[in-house]
Coordinates of C-alpha atoms and ligand atoms in Angstrom, one line a residue:
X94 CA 17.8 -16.8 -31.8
X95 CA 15.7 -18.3 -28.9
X96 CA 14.7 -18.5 -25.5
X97 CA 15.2 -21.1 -22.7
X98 CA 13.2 -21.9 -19.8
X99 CA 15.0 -23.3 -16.7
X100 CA 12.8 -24.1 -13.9
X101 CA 12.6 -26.6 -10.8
X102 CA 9.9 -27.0 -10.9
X103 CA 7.0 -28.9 -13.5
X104 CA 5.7 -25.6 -15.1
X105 CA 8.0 -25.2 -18.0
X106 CA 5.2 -25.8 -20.3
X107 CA 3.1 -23.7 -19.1
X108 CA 5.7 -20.8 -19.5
X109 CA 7.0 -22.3 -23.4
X110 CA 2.9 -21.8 -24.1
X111 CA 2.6 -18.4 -22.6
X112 CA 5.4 -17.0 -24.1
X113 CA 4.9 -19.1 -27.7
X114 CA 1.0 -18.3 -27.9
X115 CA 2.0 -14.4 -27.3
X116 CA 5.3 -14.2 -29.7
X117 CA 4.9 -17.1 -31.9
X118 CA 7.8 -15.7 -34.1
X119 CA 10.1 -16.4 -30.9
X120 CA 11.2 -20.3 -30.8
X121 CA 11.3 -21.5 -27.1
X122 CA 12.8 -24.0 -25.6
X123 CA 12.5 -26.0 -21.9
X124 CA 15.8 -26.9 -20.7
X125 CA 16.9 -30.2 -21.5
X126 CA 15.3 -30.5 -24.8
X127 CA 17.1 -30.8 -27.8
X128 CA 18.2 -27.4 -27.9
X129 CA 20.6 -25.2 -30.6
X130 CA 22.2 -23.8 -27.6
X131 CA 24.4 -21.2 -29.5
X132 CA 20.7 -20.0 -30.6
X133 CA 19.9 -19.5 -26.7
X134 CA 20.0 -15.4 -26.2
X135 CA 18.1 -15.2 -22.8
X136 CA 17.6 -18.1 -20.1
X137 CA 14.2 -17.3 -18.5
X138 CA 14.9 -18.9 -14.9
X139 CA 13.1 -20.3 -11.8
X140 CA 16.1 -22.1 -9.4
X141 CA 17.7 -23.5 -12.6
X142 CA 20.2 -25.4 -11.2
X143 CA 24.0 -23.6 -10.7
X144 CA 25.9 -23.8 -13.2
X145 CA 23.4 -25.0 -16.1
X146 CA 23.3 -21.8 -18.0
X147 CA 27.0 -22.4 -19.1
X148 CA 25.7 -24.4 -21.8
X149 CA 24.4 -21.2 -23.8
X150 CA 27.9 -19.4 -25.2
X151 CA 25.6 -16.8 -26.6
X152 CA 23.2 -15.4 -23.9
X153 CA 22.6 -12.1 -23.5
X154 CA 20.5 -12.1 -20.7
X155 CA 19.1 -13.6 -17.6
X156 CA 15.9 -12.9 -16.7
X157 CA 14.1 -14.5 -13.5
X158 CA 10.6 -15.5 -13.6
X159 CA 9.7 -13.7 -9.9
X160 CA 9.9 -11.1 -7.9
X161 CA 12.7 -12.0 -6.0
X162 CA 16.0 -13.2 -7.9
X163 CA 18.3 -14.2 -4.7
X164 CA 18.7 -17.7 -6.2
X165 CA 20.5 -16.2 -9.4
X166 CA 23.1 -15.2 -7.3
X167 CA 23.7 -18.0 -5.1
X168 CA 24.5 -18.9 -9.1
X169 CA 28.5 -18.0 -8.5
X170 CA 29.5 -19.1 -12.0
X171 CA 26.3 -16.6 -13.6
X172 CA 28.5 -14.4 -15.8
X173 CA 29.3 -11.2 -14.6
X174 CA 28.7 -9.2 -17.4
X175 CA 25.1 -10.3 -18.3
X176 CA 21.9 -8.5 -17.4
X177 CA 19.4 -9.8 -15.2
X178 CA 15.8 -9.2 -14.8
X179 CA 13.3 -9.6 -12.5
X180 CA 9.2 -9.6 -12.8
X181 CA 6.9 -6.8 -11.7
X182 CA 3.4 -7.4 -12.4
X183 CA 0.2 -5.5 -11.3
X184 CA -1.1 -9.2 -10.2
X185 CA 2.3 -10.1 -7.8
X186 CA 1.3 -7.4 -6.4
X187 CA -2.5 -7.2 -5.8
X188 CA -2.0 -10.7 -4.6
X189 CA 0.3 -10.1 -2.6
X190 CA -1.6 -7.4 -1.0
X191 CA -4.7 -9.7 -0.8
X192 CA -3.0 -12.5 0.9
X193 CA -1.4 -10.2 3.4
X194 CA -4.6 -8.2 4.4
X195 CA -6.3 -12.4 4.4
X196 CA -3.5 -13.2 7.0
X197 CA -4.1 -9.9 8.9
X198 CA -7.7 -10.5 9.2
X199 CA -6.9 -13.9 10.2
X200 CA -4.7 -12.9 13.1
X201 CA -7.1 -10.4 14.9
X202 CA -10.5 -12.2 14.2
X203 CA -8.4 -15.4 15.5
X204 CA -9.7 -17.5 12.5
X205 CA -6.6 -19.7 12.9
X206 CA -7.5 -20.7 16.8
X207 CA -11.0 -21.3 16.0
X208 CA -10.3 -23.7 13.5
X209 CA -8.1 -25.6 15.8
X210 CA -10.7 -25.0 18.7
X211 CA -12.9 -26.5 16.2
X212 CA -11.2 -29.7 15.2
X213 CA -11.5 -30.3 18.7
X214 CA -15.2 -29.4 19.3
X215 CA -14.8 -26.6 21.9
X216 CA -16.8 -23.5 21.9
X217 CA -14.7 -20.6 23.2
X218 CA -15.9 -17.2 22.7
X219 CA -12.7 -14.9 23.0
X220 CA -12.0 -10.9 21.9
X221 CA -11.1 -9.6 18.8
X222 CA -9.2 -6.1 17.2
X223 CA -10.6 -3.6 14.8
X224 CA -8.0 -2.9 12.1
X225 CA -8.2 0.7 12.8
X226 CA -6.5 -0.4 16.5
X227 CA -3.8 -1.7 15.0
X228 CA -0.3 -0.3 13.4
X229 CA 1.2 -2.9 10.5
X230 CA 4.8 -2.3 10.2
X231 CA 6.0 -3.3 6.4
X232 CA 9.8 -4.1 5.8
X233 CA 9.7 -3.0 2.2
X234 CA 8.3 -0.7 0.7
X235 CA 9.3 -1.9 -3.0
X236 CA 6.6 -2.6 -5.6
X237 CA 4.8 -5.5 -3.3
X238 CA 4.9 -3.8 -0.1
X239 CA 3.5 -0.4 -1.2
X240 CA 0.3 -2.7 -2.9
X241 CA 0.3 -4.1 0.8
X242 CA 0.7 -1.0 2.3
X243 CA -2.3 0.4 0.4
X244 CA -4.4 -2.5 0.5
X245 CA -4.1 -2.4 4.6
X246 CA -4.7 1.5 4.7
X247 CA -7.9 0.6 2.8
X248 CA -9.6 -1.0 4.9
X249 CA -8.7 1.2 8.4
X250 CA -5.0 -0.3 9.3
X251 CA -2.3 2.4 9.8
X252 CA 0.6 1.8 7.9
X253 CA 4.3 2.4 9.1
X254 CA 7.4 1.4 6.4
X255 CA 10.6 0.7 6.2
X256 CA 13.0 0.9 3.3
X257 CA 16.8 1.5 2.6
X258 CA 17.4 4.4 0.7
X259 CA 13.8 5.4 -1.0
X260 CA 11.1 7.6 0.4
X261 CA 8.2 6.9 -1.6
X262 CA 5.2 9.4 -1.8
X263 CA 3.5 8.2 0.8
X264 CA 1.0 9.3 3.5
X265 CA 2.3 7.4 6.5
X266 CA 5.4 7.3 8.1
X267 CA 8.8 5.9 6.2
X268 CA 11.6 5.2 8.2
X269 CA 15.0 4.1 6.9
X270 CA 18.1 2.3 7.4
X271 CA 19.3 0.9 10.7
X272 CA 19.7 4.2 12.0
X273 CA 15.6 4.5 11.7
X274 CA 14.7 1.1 12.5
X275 CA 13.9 0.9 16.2
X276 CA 11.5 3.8 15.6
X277 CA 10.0 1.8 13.0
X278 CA 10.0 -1.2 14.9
X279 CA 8.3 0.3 18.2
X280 CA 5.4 1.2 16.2
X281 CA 5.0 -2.3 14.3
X282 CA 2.2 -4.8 15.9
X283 CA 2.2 -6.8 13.2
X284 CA 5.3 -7.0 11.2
X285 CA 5.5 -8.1 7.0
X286 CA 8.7 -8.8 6.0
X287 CA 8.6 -7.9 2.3
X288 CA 12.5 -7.2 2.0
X289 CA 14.5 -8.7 -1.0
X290 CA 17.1 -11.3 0.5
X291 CA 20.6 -10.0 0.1
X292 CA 24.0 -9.9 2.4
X293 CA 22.4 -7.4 4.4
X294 CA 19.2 -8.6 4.8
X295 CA 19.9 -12.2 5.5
X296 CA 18.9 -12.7 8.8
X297 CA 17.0 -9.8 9.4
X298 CA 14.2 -11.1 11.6
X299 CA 16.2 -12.4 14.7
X300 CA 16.2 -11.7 18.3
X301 CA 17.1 -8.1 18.3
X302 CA 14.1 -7.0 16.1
X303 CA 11.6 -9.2 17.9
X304 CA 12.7 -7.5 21.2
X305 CA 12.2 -4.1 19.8
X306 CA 8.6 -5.0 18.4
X307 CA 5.7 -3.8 21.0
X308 CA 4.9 -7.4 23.1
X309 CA 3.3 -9.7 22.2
X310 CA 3.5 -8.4 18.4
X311 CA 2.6 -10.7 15.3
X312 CA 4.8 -11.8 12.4
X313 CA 4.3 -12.2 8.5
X314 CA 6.8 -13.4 6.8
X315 CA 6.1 -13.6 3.2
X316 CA 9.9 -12.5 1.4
X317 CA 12.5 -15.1 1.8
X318 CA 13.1 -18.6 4.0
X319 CA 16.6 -16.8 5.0
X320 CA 15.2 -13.7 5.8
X321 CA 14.3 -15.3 9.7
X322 CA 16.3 -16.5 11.9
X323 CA 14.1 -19.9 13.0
X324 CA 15.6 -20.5 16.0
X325 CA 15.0 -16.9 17.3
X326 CA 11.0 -16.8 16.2
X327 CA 10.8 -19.9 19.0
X328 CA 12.6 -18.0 21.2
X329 CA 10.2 -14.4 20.5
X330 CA 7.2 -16.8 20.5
X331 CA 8.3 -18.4 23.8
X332 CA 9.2 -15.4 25.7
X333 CA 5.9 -13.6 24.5
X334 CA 8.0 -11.4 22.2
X335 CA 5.9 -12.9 19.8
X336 CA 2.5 -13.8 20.3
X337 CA 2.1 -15.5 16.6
X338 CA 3.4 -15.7 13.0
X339 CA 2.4 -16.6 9.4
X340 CA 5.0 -18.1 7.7
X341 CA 4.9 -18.6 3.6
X342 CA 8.6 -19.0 2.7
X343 CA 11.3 -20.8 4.5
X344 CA 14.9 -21.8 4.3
X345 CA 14.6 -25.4 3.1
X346 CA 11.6 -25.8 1.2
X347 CA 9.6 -28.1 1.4
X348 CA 9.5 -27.2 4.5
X349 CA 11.3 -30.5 6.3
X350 CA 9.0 -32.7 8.1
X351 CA 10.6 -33.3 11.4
X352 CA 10.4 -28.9 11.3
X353 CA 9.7 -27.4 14.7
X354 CA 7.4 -24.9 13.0
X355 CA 5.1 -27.6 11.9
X356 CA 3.1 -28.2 15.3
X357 CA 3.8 -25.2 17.1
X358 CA 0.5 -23.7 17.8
X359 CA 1.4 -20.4 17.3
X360 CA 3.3 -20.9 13.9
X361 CA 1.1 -20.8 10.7
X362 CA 2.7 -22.1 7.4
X363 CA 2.0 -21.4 3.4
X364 CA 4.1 -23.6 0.8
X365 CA 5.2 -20.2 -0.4
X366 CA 2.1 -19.6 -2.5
X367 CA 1.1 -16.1 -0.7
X368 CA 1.9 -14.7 -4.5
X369 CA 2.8 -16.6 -7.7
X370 CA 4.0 -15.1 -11.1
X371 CA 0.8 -15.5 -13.6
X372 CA 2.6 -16.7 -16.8
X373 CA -0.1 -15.0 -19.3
X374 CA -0.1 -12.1 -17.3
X375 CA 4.0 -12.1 -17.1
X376 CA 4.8 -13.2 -20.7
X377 CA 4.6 -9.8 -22.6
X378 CA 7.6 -8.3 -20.0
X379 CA 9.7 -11.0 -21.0
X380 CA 9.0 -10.9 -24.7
X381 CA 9.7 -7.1 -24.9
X382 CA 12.8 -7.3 -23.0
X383 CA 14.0 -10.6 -25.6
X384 CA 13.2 -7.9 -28.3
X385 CA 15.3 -5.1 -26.4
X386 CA 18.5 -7.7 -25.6
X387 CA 18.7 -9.0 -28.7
X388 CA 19.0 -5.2 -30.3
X389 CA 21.0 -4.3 -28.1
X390 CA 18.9 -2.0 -26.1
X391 CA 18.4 -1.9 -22.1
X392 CA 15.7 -4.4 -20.8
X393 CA 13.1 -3.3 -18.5
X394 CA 13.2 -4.0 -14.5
X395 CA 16.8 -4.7 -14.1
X396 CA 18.2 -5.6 -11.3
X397 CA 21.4 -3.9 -9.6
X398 CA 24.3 -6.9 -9.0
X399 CA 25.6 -4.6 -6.0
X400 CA 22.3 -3.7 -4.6
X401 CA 21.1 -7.4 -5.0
X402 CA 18.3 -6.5 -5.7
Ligands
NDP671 P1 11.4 -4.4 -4.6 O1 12.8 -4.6 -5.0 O2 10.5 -3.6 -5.4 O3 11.5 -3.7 -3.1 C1 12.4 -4.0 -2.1 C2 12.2 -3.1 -0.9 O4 13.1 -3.5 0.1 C3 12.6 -1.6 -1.2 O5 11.8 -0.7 -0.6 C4 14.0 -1.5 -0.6 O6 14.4 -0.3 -0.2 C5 13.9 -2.4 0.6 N1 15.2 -2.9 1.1 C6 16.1 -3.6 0.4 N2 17.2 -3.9 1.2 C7 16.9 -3.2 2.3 C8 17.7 -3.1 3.6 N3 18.9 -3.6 3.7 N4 17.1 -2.4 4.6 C9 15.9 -1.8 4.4 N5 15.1 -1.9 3.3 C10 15.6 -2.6 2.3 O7 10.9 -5.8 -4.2 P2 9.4 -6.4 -4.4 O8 8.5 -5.6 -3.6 O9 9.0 -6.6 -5.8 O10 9.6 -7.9 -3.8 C11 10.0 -8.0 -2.4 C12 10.4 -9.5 -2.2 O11 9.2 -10.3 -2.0 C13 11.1 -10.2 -3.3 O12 12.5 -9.9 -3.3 C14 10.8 -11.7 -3.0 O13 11.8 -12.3 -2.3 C15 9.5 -11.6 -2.2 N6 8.4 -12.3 -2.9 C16 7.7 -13.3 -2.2 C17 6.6 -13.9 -2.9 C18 5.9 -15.0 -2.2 O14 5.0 -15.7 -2.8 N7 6.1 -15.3 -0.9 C19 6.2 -13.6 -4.2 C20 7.0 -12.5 -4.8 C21 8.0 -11.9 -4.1 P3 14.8 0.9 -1.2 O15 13.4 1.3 -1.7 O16 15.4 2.0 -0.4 O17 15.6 0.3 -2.3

């Protein structure tokens, strides 16, 4: 009995260590070694590519290595009856909440404008915002966007959230669904997007919701690429709908070089790093729930197939 780790990416040794150094009794594999594949009983996944985890007859389970697990269902031959999991970790969220409240800081000291000002030597005294002047409006309010939500409160922001079903103990004002959302939206200067991307969600941040922001209102976008429309933010930002946004996460990424965002002076861009799964830190989640699949038992922060999330 084993695990596999499929990832894009060049940090499957890092996750075999994590995970080996903490359960040593567990054999681990990186896909594409020479693997007992009938042995595989959970695929621990990062954009494996479609289709690849039909080489393990025996899996049990399907656990992603990040918050978000959109990609697992673009996955359309992921079989139906397997559980998947997703990470929630104290440190995806506290950096989430850090880099959000940087970006913030960013925006209304203008940090961004003075380092261009300064790459081309001009010295141009303009005004700032206090965060207690100014509303943030979270799309979210799941396990990263309540750590954002505090982290802003902390420091003098006022807080306004929106969520689909859930009203979290909170003490600032939850709206929800689209019945709520223009109220929610009226109220949000600056706007995170930390929803999950699913059918509903897909497209989310488009004309309509940039028209019902107050003018002139900022946008973070640190959940999904798909999540924003990117013709519409040039549109918002044109029109004064928009007056800037941080972008960490985009449709295609890398983010294409020929990419309108890249030079538009308003736009600022992340390679999606605004919060990244610690593998030490994430490791002991993953290990308990291989103990839990392989008895049988239910695993820990599973995600509902017709939520999709
Ligand atoms: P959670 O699942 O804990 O929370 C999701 C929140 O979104 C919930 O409040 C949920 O509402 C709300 N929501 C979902 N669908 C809708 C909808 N249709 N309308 C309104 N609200 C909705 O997610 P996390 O907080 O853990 O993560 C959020 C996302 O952040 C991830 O899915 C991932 O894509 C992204 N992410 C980005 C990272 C980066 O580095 N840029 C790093 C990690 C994650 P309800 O409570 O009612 O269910």
């Amino acid at each position: 009995m084993a695990i596999v780790i499929v990832r894009n990416d060049n940090l499957v040794d890092v996750w075999k260590d994590a995970l080996s150094s903490q359960a040593p009794d567990i054999p681990v594999y990186g896909f594409g070694e020479g693997i007992p594949e009938s042995d595989i009983k959970m695929a621990a996944v990062w954009k494996h590519p479609p289709g690849s985890l039909n080489a393990y007859p025996n899996l049990l389970g399907i656990q992603g290595l990040g918050a978000g697990i959109d990609f697992i269902f673009d996955d359309i031959e992921i079989r139906e009856d397997l559980p998947i999991m997703r990470v929630v970790d104290p440190y995806l969220a506290s950096d989430m909440a850090e880099f959000v409240l940087a970006v913030s800081t960013g925006m209304l000291k203008k940090l961004q404008d003075y380092k261009y000002k300064e790459s081309l030597s001009v010295w141009k005294p303009q005004s700032y915002e206090r965060f207690k002047e100014v509303t943030v409006g979270i799309m979210g309010l799941g396990k990263l966007g309540l750590a954002v939500a505090q982290a802003l409160e902390s420091v003098g922001f006022s807080v306004v959230g929106w969520t689909r079903n859930s009203v979290p103990e909170v003490n600032f004002p939850v709206f929800r669904g689209s019945a709520e959302r223009a109220q929610f939206l009226s109220r949000s200067q600056i706007l995170v997007c930390l929803l999950p991307l699913t059918p509903e969600t897909r497209g989310i941040l488009n004309r309509d919701v940039f028209s019902a922001l107050p003018r002139g209102a900022r946008l973070i976008n640190v959940a999904r690429g798909p999540l924003l429309n990117d013709a519409d933010l040039l549109y918002a930002l044109e029109q004064g709908m928009l007056s800037e946004a941080c972008l960490d996460v985009f449709h295609t990424e890398p983010l294409a070089r020929d990419h309108p965002f890249w030079n538009h002076p308003a736009v600022h861009i992340t390679p999606h790093i605004a919060s990244v799964s610690d593998p030490k830190s994430v490791a002991p989640q993953i290990i308990s729930n291989y103990r839990k699949i392989i008895k049988g038992e239910v695993p820990e922060n599973l995600v509902s197939r017709s939520a999709g999330y």
